[in-house]
Coordinates of C-alpha atoms in Angstrom, one line a residue:
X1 CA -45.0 -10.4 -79.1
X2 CA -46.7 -11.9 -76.0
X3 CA -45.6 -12.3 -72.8
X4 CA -45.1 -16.0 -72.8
X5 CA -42.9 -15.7 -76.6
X6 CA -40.8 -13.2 -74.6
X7 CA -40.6 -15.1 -71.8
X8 CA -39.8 -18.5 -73.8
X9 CA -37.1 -16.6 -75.9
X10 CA -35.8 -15.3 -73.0
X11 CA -35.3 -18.9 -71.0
X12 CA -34.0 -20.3 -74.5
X13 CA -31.1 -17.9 -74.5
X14 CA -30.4 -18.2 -70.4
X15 CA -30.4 -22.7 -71.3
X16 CA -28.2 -21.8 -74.3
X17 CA -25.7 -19.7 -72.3
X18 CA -25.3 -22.1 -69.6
X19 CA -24.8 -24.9 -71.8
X20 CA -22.2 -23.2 -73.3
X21 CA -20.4 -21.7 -69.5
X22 CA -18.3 -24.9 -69.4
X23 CA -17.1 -24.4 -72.5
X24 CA -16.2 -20.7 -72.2
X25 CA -14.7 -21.6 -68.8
X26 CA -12.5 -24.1 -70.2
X27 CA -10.7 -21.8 -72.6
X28 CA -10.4 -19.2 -70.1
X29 CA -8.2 -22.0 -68.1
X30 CA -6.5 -22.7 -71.3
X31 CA -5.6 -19.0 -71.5
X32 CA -4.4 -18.4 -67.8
X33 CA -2.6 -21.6 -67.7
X34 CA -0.7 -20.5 -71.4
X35 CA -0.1 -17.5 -70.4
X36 CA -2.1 -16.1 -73.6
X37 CA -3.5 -12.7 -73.4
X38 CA -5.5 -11.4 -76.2
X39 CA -4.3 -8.5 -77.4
X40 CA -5.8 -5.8 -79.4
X41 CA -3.5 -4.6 -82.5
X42 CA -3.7 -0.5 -82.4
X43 CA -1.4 0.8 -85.2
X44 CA 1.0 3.2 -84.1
X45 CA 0.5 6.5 -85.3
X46 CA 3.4 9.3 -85.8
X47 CA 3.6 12.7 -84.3
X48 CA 5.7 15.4 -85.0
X49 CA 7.6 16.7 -81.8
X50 CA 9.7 18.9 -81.6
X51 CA 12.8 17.5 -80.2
X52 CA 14.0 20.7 -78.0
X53 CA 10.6 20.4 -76.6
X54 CA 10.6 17.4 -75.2
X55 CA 10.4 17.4 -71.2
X56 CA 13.0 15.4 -68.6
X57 CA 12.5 11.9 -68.3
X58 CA 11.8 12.4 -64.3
X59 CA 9.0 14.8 -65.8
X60 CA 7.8 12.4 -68.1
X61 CA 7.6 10.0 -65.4
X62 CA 5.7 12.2 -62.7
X63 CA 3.0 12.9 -65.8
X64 CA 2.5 9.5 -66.4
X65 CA 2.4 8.7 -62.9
X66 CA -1.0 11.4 -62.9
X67 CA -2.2 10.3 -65.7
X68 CA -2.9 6.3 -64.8
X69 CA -4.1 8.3 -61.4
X70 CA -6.8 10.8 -63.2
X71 CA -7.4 7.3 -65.1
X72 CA -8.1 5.3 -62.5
X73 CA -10.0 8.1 -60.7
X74 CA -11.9 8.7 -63.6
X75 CA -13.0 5.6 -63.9
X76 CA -14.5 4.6 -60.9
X77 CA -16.0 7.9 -60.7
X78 CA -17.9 6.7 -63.9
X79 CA -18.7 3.3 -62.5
X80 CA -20.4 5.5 -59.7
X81 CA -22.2 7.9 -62.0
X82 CA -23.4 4.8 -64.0
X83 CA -24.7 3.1 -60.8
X84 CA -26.0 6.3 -59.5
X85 CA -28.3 7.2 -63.2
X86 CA -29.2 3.6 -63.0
X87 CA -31.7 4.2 -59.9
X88 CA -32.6 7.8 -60.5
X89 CA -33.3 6.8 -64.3
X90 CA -35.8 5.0 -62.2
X91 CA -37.3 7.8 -60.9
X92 CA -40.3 10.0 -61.9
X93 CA -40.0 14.1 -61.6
X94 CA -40.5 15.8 -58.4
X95 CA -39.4 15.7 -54.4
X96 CA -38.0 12.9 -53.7
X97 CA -37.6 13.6 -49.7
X98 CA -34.5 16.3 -49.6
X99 CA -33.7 15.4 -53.4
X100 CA -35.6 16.9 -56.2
X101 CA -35.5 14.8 -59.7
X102 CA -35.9 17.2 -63.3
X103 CA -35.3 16.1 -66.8
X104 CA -34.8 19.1 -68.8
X105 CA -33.9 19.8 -72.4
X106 CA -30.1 19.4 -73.1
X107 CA -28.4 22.0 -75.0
X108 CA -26.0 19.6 -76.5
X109 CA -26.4 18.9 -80.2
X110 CA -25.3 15.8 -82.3
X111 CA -26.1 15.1 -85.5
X112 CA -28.2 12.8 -87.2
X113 CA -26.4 10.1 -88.9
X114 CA -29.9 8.6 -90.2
X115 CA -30.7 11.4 -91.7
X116 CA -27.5 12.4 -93.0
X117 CA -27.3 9.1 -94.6
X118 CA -30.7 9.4 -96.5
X119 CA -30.0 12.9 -97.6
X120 CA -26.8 11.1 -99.3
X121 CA -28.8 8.1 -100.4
X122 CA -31.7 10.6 -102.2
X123 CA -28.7 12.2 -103.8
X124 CA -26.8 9.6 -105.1
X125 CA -23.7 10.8 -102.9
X126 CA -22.7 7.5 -102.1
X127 CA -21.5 6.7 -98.7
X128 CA -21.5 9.3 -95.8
X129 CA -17.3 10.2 -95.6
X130 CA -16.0 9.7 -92.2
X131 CA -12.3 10.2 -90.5
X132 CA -10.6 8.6 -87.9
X133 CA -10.9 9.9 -84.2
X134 CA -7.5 11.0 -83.0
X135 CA -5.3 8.7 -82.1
X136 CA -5.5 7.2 -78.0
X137 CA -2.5 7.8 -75.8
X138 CA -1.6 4.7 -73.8
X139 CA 0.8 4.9 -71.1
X140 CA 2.4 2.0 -69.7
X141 CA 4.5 2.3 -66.7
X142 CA 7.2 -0.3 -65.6
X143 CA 7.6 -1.0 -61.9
X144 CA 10.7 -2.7 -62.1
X145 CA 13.1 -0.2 -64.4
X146 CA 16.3 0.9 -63.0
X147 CA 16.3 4.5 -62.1
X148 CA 18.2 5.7 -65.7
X149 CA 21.5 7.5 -64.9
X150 CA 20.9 11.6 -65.4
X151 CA 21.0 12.5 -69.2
X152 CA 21.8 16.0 -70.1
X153 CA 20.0 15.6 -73.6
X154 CA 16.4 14.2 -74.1
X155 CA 15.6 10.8 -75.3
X156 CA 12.7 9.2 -77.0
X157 CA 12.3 5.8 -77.1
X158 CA 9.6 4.6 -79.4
X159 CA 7.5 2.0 -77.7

């Protein structure tokens, strides 16, 4: 493909996205001003605690209180990595004033779907099984709850 095709299919899909911005900025308004969120349906999947097991709700509170932290955290330490790889991705091997930029041979393995899926296909296997991932643990913490009065017994609420 030359550079002029790339360049023309390039500027056809920049005119096509900005005649379609008003569009996509009306039914954003629509949404803010209704109130509608989209949400995602996740089913909700069942564990088996053991009920004598199950830590105070001031506990359960201080945990979840870390967790949205080490969240949060995490995340913008991700959005700095990601900024950071996108220059030094940049970047050819060698001194780089007081920095000095490798790549080296990772030790980390995956497999290879593609060729897991031929192997299947030459072997009339049928389709390559697959499980879920286990399941996501969302916590959602409410700013305006009422401390609860002290409970001598655990309570789970199911959300």
């Amino acid at each position: 493909m030359s550079l002029i095709s790339r360049f023309a299919t390039v500027a056809a899909r920049v005119a096509r996205d900005i005649a379609e911005a008003p569009e996509v900025a009306r039914q954003l308004r629509q949404r803010r001003a209704g109130g509608e969120t989209p949400q995602t349906t996740r089913r909700p999947v069942e564990v088996e605690i053991d009920p004598n097991d199950v830590p105070d709700v001031a506990d359960i509170e201080a945990a979840a209180r870390e967790y949205e932290q080490a969240r949060t955290e995490g995340n913008a330490a991700s959005r700095l990595k990601r900024r950071a790889e996108r220059i030094l991705k940049r970047v050819p091997n060698g001194t780089h004033g007081a920095v000095t930029v490798e790549r080296v041979e990772s030790n980390r393995m995956v497999i290879d779907a593609d060729a897991v899926r031929e192997l299947f296909k030459a072997h009339g296997l049928g389709e390559v099984p697959q499980k879920q991932c286990s399941p996501s643990l969302v916590v959602t913490i409410a700013d305006d709850i009422p401390a609860a009065p002290e409970q001598h017994a655990p309570v789970l609420a199911a959300a």
